[in-house]
Coordinates of C-alpha atoms and ligand atoms in Angstrom, one line a residue:
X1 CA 0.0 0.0 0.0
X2 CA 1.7 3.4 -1.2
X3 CA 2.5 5.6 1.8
X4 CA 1.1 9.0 1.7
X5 CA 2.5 11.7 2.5
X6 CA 0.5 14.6 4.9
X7 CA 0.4 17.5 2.6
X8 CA -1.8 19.8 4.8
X9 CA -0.7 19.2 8.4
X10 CA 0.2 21.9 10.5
X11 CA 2.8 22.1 12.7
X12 CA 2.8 18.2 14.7
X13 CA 1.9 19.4 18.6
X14 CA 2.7 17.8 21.4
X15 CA 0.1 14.9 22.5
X16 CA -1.3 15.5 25.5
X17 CA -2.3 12.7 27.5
X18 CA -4.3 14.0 30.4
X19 CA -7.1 16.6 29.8
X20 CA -9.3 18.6 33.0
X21 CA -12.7 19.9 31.1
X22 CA -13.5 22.1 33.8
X23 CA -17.5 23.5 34.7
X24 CA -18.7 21.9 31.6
X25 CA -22.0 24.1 31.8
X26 CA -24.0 20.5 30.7
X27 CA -23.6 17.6 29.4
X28 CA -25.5 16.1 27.1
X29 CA -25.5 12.0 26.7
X30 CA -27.4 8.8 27.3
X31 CA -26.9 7.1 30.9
X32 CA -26.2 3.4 31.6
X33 CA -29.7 2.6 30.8
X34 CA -29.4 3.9 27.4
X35 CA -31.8 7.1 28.7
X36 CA -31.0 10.1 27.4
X37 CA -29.6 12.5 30.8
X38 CA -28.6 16.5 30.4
X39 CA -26.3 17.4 33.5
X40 CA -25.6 20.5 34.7
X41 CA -21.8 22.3 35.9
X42 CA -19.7 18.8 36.0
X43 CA -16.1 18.9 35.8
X44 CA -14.5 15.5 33.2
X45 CA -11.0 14.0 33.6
X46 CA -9.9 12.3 30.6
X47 CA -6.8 10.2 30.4
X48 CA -5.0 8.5 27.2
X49 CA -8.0 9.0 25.2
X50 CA -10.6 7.7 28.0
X51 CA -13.3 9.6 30.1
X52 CA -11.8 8.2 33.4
X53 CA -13.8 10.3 35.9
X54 CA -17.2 13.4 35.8
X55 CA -18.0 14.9 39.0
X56 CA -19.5 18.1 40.2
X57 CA -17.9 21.0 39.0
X58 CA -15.2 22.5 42.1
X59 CA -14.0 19.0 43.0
X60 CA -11.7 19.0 40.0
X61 CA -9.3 21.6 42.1
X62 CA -6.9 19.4 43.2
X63 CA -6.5 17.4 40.1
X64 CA -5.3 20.5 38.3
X65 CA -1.6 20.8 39.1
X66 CA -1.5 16.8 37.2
X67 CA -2.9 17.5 34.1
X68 CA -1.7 18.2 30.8
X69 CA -4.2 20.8 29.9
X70 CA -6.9 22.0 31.3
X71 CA -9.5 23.3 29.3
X72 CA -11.8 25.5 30.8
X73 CA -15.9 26.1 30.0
X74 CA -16.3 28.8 32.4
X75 CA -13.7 30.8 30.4
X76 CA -15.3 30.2 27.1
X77 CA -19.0 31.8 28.2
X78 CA -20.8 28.3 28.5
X79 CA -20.2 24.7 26.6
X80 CA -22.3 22.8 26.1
X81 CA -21.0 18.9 25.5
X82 CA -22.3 16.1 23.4
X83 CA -20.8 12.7 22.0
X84 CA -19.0 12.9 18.9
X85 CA -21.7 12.5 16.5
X86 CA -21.6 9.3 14.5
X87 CA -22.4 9.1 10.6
X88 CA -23.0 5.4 9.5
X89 CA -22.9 6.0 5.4
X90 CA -20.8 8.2 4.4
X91 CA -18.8 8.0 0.5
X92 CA -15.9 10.3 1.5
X93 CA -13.6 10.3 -1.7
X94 CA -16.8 11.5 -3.8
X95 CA -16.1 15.0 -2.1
X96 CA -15.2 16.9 -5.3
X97 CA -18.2 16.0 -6.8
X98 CA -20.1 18.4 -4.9
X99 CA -22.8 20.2 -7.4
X100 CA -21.7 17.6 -10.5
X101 CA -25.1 16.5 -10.1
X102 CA -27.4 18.0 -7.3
X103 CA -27.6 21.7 -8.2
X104 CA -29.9 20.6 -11.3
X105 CA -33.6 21.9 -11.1
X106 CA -35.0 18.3 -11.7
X107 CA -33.3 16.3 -9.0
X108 CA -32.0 12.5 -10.7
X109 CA -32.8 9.2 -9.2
X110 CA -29.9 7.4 -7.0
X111 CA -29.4 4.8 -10.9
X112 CA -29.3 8.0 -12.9
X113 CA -27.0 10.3 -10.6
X114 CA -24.4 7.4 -10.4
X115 CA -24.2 7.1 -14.3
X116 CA -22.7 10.9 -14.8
X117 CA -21.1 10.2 -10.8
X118 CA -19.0 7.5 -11.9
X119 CA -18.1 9.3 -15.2
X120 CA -16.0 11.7 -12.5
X121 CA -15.0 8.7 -10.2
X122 CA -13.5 6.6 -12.9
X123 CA -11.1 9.7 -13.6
X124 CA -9.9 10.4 -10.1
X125 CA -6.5 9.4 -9.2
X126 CA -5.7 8.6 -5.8
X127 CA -4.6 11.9 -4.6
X128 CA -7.9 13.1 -5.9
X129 CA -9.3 10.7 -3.9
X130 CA -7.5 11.7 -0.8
X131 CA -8.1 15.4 -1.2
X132 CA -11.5 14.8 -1.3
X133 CA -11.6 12.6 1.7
X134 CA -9.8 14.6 3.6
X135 CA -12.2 17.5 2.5
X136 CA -14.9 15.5 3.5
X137 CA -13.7 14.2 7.0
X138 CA -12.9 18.2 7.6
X139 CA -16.3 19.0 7.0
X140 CA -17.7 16.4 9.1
X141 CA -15.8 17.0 12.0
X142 CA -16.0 21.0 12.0
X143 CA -20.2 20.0 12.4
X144 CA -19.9 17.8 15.3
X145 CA -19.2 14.3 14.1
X146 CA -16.0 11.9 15.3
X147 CA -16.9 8.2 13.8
X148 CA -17.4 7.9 10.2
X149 CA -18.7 4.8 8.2
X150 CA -16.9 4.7 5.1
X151 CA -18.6 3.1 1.9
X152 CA -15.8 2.9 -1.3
X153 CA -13.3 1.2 -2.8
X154 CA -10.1 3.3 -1.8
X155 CA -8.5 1.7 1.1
X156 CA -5.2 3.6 0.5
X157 CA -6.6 7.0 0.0
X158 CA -9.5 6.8 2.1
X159 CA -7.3 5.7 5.3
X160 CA -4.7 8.2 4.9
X161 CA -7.5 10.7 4.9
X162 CA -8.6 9.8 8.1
X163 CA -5.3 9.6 9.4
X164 CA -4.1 13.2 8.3
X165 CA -8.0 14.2 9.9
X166 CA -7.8 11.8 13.2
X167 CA -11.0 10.8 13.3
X168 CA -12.6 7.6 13.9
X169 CA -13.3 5.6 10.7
X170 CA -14.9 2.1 9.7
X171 CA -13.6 1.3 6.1
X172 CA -15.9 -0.5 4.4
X173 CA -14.0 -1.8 1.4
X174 CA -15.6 -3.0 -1.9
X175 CA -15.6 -6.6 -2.6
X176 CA -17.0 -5.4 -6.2
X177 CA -17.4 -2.6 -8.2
X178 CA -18.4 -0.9 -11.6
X179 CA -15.9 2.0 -10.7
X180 CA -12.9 -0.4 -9.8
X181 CA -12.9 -3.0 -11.6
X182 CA -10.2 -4.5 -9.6
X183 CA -12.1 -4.8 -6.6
X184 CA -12.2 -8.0 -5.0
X185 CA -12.9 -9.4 -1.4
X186 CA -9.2 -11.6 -1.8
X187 CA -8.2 -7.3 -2.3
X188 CA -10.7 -6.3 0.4
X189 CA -9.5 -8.9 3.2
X190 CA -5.8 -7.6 3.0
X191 CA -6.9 -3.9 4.2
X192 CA -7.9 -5.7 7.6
X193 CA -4.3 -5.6 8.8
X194 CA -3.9 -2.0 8.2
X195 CA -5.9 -0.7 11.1
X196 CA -5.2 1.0 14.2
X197 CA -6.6 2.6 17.2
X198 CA -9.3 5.2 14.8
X199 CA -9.7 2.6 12.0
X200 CA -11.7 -0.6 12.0
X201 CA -12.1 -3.0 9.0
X202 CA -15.2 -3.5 6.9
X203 CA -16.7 -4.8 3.5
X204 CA -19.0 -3.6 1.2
X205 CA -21.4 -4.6 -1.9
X206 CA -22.5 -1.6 -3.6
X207 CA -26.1 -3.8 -4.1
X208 CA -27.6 -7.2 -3.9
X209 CA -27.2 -7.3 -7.9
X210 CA -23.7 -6.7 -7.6
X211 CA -22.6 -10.4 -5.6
X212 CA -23.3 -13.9 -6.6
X213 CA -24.3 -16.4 -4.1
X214 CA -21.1 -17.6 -4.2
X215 CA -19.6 -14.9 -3.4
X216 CA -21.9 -13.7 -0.6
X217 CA -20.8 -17.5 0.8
X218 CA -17.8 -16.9 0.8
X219 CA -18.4 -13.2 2.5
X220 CA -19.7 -15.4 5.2
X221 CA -16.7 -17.2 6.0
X222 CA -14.5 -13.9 6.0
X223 CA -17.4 -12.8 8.8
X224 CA -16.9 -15.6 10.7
X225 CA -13.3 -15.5 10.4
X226 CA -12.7 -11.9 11.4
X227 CA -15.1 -11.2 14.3
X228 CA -14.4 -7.3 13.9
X229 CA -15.4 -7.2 10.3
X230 CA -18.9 -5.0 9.2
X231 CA -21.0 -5.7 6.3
X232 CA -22.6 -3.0 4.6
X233 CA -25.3 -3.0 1.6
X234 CA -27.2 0.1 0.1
X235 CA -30.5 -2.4 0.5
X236 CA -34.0 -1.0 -0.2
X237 CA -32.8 1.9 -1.6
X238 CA -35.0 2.5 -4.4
X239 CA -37.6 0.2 -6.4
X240 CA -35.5 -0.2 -9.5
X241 CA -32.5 -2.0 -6.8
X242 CA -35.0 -4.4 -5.5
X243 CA -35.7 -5.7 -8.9
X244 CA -32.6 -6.2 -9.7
X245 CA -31.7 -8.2 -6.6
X246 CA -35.2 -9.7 -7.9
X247 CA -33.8 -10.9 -11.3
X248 CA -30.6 -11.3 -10.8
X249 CA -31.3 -13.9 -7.7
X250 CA -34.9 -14.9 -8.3
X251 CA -35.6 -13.0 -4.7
X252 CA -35.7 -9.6 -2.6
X253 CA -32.8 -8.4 -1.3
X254 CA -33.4 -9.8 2.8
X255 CA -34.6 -13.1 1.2
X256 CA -31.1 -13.4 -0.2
X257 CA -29.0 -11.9 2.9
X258 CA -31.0 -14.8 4.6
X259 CA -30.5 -17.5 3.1
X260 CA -26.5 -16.3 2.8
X261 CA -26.9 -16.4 6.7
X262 CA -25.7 -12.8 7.0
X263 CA -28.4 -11.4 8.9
X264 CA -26.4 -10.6 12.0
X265 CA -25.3 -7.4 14.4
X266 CA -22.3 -7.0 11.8
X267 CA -24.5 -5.8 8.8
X268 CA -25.7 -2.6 8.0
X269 CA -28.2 -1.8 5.6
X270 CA -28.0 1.5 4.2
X271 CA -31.3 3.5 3.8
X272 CA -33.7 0.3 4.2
X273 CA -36.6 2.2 2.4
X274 CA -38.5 -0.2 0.4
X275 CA -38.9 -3.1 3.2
X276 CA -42.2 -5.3 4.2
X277 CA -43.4 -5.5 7.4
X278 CA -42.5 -8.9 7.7
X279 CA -38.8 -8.0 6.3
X280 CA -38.5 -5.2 8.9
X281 CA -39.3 -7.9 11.7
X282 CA -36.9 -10.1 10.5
X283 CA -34.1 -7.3 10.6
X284 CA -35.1 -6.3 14.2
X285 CA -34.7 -10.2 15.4
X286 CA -31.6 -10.7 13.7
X287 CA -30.3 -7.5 15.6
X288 CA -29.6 -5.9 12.1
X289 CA -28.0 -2.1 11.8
X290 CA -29.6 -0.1 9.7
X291 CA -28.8 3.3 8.6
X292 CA -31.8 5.9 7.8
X293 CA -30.5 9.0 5.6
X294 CA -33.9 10.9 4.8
X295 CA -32.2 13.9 3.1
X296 CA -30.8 11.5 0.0
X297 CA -34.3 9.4 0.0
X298 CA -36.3 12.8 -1.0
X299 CA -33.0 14.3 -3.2
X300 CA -33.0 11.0 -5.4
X301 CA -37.1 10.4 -5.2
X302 CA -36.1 6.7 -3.4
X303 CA -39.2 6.8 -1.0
X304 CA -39.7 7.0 2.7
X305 CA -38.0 4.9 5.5
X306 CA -40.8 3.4 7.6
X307 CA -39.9 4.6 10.6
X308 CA -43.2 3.5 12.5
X309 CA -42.5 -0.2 11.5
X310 CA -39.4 -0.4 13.1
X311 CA -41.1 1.6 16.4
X312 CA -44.0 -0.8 16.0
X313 CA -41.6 -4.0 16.0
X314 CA -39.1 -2.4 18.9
X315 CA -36.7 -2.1 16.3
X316 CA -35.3 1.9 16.9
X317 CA -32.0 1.0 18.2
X318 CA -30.4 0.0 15.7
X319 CA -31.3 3.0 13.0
X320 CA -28.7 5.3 13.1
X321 CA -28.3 8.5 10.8
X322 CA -25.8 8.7 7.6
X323 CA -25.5 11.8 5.6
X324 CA -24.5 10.1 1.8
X325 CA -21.9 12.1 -0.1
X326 CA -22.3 15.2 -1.9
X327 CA -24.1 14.3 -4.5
X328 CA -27.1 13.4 -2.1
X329 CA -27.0 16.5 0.7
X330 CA -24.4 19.4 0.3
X331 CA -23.8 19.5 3.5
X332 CA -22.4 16.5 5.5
X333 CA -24.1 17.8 9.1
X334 CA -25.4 14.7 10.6
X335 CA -27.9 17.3 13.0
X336 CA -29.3 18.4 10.4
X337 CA -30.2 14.9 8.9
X338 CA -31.8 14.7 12.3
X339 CA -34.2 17.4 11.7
X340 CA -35.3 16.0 8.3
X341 CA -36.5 12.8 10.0
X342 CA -38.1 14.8 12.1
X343 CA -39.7 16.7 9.5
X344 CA -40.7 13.5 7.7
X345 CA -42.2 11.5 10.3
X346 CA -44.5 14.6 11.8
X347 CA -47.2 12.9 10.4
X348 CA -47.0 9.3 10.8
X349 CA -48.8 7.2 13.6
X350 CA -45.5 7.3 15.5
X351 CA -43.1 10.4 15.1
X352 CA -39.8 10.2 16.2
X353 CA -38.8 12.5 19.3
X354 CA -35.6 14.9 19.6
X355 CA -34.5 12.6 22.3
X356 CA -34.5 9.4 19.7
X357 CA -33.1 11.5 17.4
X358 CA -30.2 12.2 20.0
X359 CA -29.7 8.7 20.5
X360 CA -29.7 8.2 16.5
X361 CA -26.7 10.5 16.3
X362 CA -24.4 8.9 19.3
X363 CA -25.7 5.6 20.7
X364 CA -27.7 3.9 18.3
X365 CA -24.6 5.1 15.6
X366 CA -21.9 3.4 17.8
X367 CA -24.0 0.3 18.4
X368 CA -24.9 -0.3 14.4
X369 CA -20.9 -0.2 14.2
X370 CA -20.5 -2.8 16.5
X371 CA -18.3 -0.1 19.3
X372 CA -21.3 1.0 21.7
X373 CA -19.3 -0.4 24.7
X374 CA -16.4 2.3 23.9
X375 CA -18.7 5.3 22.0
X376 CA -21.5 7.1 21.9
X377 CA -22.0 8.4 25.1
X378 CA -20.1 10.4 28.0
X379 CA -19.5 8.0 30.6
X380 CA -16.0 6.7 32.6
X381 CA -14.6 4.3 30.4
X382 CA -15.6 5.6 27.3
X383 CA -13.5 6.9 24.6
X384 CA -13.3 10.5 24.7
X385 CA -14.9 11.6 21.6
X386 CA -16.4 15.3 22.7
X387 CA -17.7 17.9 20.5
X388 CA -18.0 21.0 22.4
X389 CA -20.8 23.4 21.2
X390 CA -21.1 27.3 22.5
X391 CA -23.5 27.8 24.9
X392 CA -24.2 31.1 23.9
X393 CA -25.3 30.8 20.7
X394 CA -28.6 30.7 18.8
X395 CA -28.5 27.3 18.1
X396 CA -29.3 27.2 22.1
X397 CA -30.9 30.3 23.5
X398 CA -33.1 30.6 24.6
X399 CA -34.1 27.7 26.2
X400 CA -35.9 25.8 29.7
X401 CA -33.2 26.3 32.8
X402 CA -35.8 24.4 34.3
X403 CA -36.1 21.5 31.6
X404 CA -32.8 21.5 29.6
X405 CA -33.6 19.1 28.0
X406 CA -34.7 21.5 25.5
X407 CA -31.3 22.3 24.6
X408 CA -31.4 19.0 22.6
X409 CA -34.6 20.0 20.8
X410 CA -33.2 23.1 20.0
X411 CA -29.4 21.8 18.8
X412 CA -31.4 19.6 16.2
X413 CA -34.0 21.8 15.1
X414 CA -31.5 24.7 14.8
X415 CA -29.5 22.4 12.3
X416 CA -26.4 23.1 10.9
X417 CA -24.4 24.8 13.3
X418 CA -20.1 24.1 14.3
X419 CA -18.6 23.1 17.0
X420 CA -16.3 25.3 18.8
X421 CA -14.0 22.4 19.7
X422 CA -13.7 18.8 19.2
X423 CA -12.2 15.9 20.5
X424 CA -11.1 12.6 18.9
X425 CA -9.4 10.4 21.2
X426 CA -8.5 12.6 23.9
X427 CA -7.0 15.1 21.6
X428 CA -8.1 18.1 20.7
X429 CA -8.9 18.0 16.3
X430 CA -11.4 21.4 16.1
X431 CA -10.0 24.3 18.7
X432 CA -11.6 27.5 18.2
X433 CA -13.6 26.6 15.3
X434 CA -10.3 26.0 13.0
X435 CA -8.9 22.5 12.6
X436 CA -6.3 22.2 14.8
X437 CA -4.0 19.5 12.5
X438 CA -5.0 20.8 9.0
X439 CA -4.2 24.0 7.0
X440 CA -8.2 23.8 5.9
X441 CA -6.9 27.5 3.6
X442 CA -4.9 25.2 1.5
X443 CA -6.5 22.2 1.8
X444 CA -10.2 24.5 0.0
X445 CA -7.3 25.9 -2.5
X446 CA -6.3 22.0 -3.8
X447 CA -9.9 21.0 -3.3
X448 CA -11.0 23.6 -6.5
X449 CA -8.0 23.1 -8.5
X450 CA -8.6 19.3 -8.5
X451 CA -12.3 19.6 -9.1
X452 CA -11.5 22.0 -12.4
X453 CA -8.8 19.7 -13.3
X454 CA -11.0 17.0 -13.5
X455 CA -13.8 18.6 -15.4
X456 CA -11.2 19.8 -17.9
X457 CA -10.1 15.8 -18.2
X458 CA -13.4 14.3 -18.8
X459 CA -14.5 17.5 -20.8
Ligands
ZN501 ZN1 -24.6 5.6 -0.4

């Protein structure tokens, strides 16, 4: 695997290994008991990279003189802190497509966006590719989000992306596609060794059409094999990918997955639209992830996730949020993906509250990628993935000092906003509002010049 080279890193600081957040003003996270619990003035020591200890705000005095840094709320007018948000489909090197193919005054279906998407792909070399990722990660993380599901078929560029960003990836590599046509799973199974603490392994298949039963077989055996290993299918996207799983295989999409015995808690199904009843209930007993990403469903025309089915069959903790890639929502804010399943399920027999929202953002994001015993929430023992949002700030005031609780309602329905800091690991990425390891200036700079280099190679 080439070694890349970081081309936009500042300055390397100094790690810091133990951090004092002092006076957080709250905190916003789900308990033990997966309940979602807003606390007020608490104090968090975090040490190589985990939350080891929160307690009351003042008791943190005589830690101070042993920490590395200490980073304090009170100074900053008010934080406010949540989990890293989590994004569970995400198509990172497809960054310099933005406005290829959504700023069009017809919007195209998912089949008819990829034709003129893959045009561009098949053109990128892998410093595109990185570029773009690395745009992509930036974005993501300047809005709040720390873990990333990747779905593509760049190890190599994809990775070093993440690395040069330092946030938390699953890379999902392609066992198959119609962009590389030397993707293989022999080719996918080799990335598994090149992981570390922010990456974990995974496959994809773009689509049921895309694998032969053979091949989903021997999928199976990799799964068993390597207990760490995701699976993860765009399934029940859109009509047309049903019937091709349909005459390709003779059967829907789950039939298939089921009789391939890979319905399991390491697959996750990416937008899960056009599912029975009866399919939804099989997904919910086989523990299956699946990934709900409403602002791509209504760009493309796909159709509406059924939401109320999943309530109706106890099946909301495993539907976590994804944002797509630029050619499905401009902006890669996972929030604000929260607000348009909000907005889409007003109506329906069950809508879906801020508080499962929340959890579809953290929690329920860390348990579809198999890590909700180390992310997702703000607990001791927990990584210490933190975004730290401005407390005095619109996207907050004013709200209920009485019931603040609100501030989640009013976080997601403000949509959109930054972070003022975040943390990945126990180290600080975002610090006032600027990535703190990247020269974003230069990185916008490349970003363009590749974009109008490519248009002017495909013409
Ligand atoms: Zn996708």
């Amino acid at each position: 695997m080439p070694t890349h080279q970081p081309r936009y890193s500042k300055e390397e600081k100094n790690n810091v290994k133990t951090v004092l957040i002092k006076d957080g003003s709250y905190i916003l996270t789900t308990d033990e008991n997966d309940e979602v619990a807003v606390s007020r003035a608490k104090s968090i020591l975090i040490k190589d990279g985990i939350i080891q200890k929160i307690m009351p705000a003042g008791e943190e005095q005589s830690l101070i003189k042993d920490v590395d840094l200490v980073y304090d709320a009170g100074l900053r007018g008010g934080i406010v802190l949540t989990p890293g948000f989590i994004n569970a489909h995400a198509h990172p090197p497809m960054y310099l497509l933005r406005s290829a193919t959504l700023l069009r005054n017809e919007f195209s279906t998912t089949e008819e966006s990829l034709v003129v998407a893959r045009k561009i792909e098949q053109a990128m070399s892998t410093e595109d590719q990185t570029t773009a990722a690395l745009g992509d990660f930036t974005e993501q993380q300047k809005m709040g989000t720390t873990f990333v599901l990747s779905h593509y078929h760049t190890p190599a560029a994809t990775r070093a992306a993440a690395r040069e960003a330092k946030i938390r990836l699953v890379d999902a590599v392609s066992i198959a596609s119609k962009t590389d046509p030397n993707a293989s799973l022999e080719k996918a199974v080799q990335t598994f060794s090149d992981v570390d603490e922010l990456i974990s392994p995974g496959l994809t298949i773009h689509t049921m059409e895309r694998a032969s039963v053979a091949e989903l077989k021997s999928v199976k055996q990799v799964m068993e094999k390597y207990q760490n290993v995701i699976l993860t299918i765009h399934c029940g996207e859109t009509v047309a990918e049903v019937e091709s799983s349909i005459k390709k295989h003779g059967k829907r999409p789950i039939e298939v997955l089921a009789e391939a015995g890979l319905l399991n808690e390491r697959l996750v199904l990416s937008h899960a639209v056009h599912f029975t009843s009866d399919e939804i209930k099989l997904l919910v007993e086989h523990n299956v992830g699946v990934v709900h990403l409403p602002t791509s469903n209504r760009i493309h025309k796909s159709g509406e996730f059924k939401y109320a089915e999943f309530f109706a069959h106890n099946g909301t903790k495993k539907i976590a949020l994804g944002t797509d890639s630029v050619i499905s929502k401009s902006k890669l804010d996972i929030v604000s993906e929260a607000f348009q399943s909000k907005m889409l399920h007003q109506n329906s027999t069950y809508p879906v509250s801020y508080g499962t929202l929340f959890k579809m953002m953290t929690i329920n994001g860390a348990r579809v990628l198999n890590q909700d015993a180390t992310v997702g929430k703000i607990l001791p023992g927990y990584k210490a993935d933190i975004s730290f949002w401005k407390l005095k700030d619109r996207a907050f005031i004013p709200y209920d000092f009485e019931n603040p609780e609100t501030l989640i309602g009013n976080l997601i329905s403000h949509a959109g906003n930054t972070v003022r800091d975040l943390m990945i690991n126990g180290q600080f990425v975002i610090s006032n509002r600027k990535h703190a390891l990247i020269n974003e200036s230069k990185l916008l700079e490349e970003l363009q010049q590749r974009h109008i280099q490519l248009r002017d190679r495909i013409g």
